[in-house]
XYZ file of C-alpha atoms in Angstrom:
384
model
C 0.000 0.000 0.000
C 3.037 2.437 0.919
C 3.917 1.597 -2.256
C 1.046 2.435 -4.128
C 0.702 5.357 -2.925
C 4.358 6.320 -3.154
C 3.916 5.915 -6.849
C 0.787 8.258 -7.028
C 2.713 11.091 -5.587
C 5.847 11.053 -7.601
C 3.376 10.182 -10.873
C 1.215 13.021 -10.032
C 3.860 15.684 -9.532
C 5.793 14.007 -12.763
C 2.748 14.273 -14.681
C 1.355 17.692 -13.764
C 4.896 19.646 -14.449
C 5.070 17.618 -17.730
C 0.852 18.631 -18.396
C 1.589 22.110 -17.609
C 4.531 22.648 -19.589
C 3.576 20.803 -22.908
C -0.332 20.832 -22.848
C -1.465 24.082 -21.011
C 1.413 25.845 -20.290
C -0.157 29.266 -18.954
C -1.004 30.040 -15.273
C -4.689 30.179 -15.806
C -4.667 26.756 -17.147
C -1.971 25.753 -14.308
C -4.358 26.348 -11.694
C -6.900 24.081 -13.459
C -4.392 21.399 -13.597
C -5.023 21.435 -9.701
C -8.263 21.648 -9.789
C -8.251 18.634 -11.264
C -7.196 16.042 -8.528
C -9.790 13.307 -9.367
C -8.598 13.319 -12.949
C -5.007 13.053 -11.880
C -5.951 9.873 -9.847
C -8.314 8.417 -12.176
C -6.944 5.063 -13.396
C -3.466 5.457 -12.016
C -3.578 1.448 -11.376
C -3.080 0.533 -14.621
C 0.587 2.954 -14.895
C 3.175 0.668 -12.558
C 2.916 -2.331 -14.867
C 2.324 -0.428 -18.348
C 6.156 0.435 -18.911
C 6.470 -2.098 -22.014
C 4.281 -2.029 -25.051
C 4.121 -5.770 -23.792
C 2.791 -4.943 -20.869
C 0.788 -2.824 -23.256
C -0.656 -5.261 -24.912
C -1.712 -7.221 -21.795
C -3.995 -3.962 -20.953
C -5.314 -3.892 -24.308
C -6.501 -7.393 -24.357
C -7.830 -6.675 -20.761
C -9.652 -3.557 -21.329
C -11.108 -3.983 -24.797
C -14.205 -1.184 -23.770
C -10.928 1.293 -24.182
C -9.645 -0.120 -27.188
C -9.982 -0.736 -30.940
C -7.530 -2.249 -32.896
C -7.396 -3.389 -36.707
C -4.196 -4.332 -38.236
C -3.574 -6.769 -42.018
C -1.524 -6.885 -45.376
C -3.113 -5.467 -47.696
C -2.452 -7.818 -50.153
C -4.025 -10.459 -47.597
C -6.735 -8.222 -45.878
C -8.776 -11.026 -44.619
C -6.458 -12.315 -42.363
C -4.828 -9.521 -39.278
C -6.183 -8.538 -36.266
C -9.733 -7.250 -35.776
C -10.684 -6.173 -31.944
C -13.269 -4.438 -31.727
C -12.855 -3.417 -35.362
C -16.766 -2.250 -35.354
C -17.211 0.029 -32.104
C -17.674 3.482 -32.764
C -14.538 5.662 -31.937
C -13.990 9.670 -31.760
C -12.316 10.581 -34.878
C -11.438 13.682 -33.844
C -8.358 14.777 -36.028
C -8.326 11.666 -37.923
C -11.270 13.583 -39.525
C -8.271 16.202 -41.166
C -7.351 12.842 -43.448
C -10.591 13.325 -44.967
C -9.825 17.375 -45.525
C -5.951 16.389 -46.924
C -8.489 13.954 -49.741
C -10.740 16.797 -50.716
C -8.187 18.966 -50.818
C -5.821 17.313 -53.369
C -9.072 16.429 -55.374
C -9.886 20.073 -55.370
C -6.169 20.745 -56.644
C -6.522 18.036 -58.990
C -9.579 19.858 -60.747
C -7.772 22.657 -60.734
C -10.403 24.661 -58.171
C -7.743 25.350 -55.504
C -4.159 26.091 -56.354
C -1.420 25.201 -53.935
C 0.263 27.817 -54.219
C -1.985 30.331 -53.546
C -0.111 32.645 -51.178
C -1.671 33.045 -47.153
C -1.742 36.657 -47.249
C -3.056 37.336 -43.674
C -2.288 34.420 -41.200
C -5.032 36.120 -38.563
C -7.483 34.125 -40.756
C -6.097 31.408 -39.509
C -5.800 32.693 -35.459
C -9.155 33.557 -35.035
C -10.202 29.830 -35.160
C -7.119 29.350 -32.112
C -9.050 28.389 -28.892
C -7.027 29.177 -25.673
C -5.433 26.457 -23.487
C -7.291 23.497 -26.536
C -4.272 22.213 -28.433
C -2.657 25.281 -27.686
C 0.809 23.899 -28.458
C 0.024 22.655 -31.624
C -0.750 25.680 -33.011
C 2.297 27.023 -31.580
C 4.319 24.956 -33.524
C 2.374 25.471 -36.861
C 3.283 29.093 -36.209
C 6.855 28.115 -35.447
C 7.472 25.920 -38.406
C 5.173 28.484 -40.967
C 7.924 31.104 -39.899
C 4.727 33.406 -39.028
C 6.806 35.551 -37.016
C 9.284 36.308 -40.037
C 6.675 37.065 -42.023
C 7.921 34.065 -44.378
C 5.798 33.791 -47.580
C 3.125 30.662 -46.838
C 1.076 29.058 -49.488
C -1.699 27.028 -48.989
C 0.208 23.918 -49.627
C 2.513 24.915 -46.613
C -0.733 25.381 -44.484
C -2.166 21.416 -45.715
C 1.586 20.349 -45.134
C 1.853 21.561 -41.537
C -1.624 20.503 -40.502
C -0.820 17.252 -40.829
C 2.301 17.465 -38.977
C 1.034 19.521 -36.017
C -2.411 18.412 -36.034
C -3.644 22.131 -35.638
C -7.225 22.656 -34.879
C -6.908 26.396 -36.341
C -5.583 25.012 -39.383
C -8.389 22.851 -39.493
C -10.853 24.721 -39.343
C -9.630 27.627 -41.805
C -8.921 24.617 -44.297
C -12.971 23.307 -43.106
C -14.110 27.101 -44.303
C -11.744 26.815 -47.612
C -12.825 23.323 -48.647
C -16.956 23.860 -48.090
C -19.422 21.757 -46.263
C -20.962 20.286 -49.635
C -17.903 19.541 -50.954
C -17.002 17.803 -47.597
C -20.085 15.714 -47.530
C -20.050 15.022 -51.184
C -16.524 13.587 -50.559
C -17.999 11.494 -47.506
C -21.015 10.248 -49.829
C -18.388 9.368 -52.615
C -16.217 7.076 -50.293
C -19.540 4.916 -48.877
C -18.553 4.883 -45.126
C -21.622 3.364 -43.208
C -19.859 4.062 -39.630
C -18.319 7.422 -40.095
C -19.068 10.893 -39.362
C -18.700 13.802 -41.622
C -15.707 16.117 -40.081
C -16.949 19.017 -38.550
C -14.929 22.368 -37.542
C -13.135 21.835 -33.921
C -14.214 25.382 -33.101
C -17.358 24.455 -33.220
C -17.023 21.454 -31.798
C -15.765 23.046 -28.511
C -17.805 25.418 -27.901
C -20.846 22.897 -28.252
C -19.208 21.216 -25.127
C -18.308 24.353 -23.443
C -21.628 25.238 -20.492
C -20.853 28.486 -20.340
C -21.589 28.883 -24.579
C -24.358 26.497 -25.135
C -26.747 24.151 -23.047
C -24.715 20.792 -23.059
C -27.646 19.245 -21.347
C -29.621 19.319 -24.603
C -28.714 17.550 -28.021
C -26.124 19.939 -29.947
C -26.605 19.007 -33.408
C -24.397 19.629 -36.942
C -26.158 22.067 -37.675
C -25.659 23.936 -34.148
C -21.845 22.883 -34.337
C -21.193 24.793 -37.591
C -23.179 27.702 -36.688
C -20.802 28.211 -33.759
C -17.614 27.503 -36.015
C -19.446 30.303 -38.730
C -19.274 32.923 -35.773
C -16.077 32.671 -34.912
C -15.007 32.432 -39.020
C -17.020 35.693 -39.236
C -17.822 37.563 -36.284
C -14.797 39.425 -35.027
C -16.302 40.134 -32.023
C -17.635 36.723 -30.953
C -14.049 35.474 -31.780
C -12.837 38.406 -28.852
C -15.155 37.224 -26.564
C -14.809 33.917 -27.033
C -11.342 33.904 -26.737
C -11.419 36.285 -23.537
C -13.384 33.515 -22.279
C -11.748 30.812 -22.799
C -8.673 32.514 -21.262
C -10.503 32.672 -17.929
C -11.887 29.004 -17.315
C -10.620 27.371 -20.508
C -13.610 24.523 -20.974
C -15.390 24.927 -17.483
C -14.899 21.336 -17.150
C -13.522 19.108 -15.183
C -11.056 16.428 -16.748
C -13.080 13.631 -16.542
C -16.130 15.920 -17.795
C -13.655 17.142 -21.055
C -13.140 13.275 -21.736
C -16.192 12.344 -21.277
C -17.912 15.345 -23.256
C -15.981 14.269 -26.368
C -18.368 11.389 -27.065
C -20.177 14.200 -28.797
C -17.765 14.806 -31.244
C -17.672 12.683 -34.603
C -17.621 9.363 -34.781
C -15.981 6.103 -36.964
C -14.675 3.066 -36.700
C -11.143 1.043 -37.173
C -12.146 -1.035 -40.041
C -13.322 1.843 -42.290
C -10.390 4.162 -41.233
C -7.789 1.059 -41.802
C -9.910 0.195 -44.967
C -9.110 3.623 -46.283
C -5.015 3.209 -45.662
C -5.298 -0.109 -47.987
C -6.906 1.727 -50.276
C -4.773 4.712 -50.022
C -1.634 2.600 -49.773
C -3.275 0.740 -53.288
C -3.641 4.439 -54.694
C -7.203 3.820 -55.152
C -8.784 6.014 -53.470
C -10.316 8.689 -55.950
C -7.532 8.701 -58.532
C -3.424 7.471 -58.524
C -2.447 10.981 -58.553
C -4.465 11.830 -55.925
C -4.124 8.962 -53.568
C 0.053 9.625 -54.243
C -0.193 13.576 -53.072
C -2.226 12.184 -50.095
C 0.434 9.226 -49.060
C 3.525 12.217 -49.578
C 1.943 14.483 -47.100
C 1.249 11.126 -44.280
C 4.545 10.479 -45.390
C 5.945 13.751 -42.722
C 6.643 11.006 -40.185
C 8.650 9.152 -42.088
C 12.064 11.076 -40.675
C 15.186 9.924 -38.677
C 16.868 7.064 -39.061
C 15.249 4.520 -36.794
C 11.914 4.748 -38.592
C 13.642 4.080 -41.577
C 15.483 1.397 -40.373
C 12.246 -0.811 -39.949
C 10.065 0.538 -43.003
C 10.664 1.443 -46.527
C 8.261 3.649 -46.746
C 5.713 4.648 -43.815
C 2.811 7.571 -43.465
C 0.332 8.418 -40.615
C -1.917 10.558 -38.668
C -2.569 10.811 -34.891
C -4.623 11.944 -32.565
C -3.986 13.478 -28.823
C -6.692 15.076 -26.790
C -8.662 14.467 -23.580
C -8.438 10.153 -22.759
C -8.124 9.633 -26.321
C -4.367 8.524 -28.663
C -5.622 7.216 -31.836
C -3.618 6.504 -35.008
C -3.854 5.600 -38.977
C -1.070 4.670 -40.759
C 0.169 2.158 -43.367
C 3.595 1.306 -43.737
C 5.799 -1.361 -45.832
C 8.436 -3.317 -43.466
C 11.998 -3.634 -44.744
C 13.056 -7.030 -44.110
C 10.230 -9.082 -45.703
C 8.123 -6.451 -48.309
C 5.195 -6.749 -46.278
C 2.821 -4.232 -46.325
C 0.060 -3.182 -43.800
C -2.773 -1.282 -43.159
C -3.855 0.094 -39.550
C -5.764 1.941 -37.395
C -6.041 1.858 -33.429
C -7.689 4.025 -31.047
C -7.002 4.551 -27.594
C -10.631 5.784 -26.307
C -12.154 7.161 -23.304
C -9.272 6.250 -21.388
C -8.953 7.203 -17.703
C -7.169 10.727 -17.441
C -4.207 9.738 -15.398
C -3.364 6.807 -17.524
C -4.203 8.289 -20.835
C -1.368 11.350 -19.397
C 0.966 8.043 -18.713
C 0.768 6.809 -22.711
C 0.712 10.228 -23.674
C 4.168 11.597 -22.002
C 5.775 8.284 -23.350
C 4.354 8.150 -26.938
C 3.390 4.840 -26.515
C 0.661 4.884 -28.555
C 2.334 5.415 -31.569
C 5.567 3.617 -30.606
C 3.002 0.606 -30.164
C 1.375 1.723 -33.843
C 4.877 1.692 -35.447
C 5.935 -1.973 -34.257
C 3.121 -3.762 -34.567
C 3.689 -3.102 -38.404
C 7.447 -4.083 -38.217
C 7.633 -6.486 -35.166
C 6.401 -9.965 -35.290
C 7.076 -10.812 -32.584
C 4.791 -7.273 -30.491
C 2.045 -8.599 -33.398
C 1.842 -11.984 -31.903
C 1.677 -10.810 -28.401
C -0.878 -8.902 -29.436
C -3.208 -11.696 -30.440
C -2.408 -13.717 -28.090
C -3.471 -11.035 -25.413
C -6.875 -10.485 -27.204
C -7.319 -14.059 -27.800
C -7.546 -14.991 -24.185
């Protein structure tokens, strides 16, 4: 028991410097931290013996209402691993792969041109919600060369969205892409289990109690409304801002995570279904599918990732109990090529900050494409 709860108090001190100085690094959002000292204890039981992605795997097989996972060659797709393949999951910015698609088809029609130049980046800012993902748009800014005023083109903006996952991006590139070419896209592809993407703006402040009445159903409709304001209304975007500043969500941890069930849904076995087809350049054209795998393809950097694949692309996701990844990749020492997505859902706060701080989630992604040996650990965990 000593030692138990020896572990809590160096974890939650460990945790909350790393939380405040990567996620919500500001003092407003510091105090909040400590305000939130059911969050920081909720399913710290599971962190002592989740060190290894084998001891990983032992949780996932364990805990499968937390889990989806859906990996196969995609020359073979009938035979991988399927848990929980079918149970609805948050996209959340898994839903920017389906921007990245209609944006190279609109490039490919010749209706957008990348290199249109980003004239004034505040189009982009307004959409920037305090203390939500704050550091991501940081480092958009940071890598754009904003504060140089360093010519950006629209191709840059696509580029770094994918990298950074930046809700601000998102949502500008949401505005620039139209909701009927969005949804025509979604009708075009046949998904049965997944959501049409939605701006995150929106999506926020349709959570948020102090901006609309979470206790009733928020619908699409309501969700882009909010996201029009603050892509129009300069003084709605003040105010919103100025209020997020002051009590960020209004929500507890747990509340945040659990809130997030309202966002848009899909499932691993359409989102992996998509990499085999993307990886098979079939979705919508060759050309397009290849612009599509080049821009995934941002993670595919440094020399240990390209020690294991020959060629490897992917999007993740990081917010409130969720780590969620697509990806395909081909493995070096055999050829073999695979298609995957997992999601890491609703997990309890303190352990979803655990996975988080050590990027296990998409350590765990990685190897299960390359490692035999992870993959058959795997199955046997969600085989017993």
């Amino acid at each position: 028991m000593k030692r138990a709860l020896l572990f809590l108090a160096v974890f939650v001190v460990i945790a909350s410097a790393t939380y405040a100085l990567v996620i919500i690094p500001n003092f407003s959002a510091f105090k909040t931290l400590y305000s939130n000292n059911d969050g920081m204890r909720d399913g710290y039981e599971y962190i002592e013996s989740t060190y290894s992605l084998k001891a990983l795997t032992e949780f996932i097989g364990n805990h499968p209402e937390y889990m989806s996972v859906v990996s196969f060659n995609v020359n073979d797709p009938d035979s991988g691993i399927f848990y929980q393949a079918d149970v609805p999951r948050t996209l959340g910015t898994l839903s920017n792969f389906f921007l990245i698609l209609e944006y190279e088809r609109q490039v490919e029609e010749g209706t957008l041109n990348p290199n249109e130049r980003i004239s004034d980046f505040n189009q982009i800012e307004r959409f920037s919600l305090p203390d939500i993902s704050e550091e991501s748009h940081k480092k958009s800014v940071e890598i754009l060369g904003v504060a140089d005023d360093n010519p950006i083109t629209l191709d840059n903006l696509v580029s770094v969205m994918v990298e950074t996952n930046d809700l601000a991006i998102s949502d500008y590139l949401w505005f620039k892409l139209g909701e009927q070419n969005i949804r025509a896209l979604m009708d075009s592809l046949n998904l049965e289990s997944t959501n049409t993407p939605l701006p995150f703006s929106g999506l926020y402040l349709s959570i948020h109690p102090d901006v609309s009445d979470t206790s009733t159903f928020i619908s699409e409709a309501d969700v882009i409304t909010l996201a029009e304001q603050m892509f129009r209304d300069d003084q709605f975007v003040s105010d919103t801002k100025e209020l997020f500043d002051d009590v960020r969500l209004n929500l507890s941890f747990i509340e945040e995570r659990d809130a997030l069930e309202h966002f848009p849904h899909t499932t691993a076995r359409e989102m992996s279904s998509l990499m085999a087809r993307l990886y098979q350049s079939d979705l919508l054209s060759p050309e397009i599918s290849q612009r599509v795998k080049e821009k995934m393809g941002w993670v595919f950097e440094g020399e240990a990732i390209k020690r294991s694949f020959s060629n490897y692309g992917a999007l993740y996701d990081n917010r409130m109990g969720i780590l969620s990844g697509i990806d395909f990749g081909t493995r070096i020492y055999d050829g073999q090529a695979s298609a995957q997505a997992v999601f890491f859902d609703k997990l309890p706060v303190a352990f979803w900050l655990h996975l988080s701080a050590n990027h296990m989630q998409e350590d765990y992604q990685q190897r299960l494409i390359w490692d035999p040996a992870l993959y058959e650990t795997t199955i046997d965990q969600i085989s017993n």
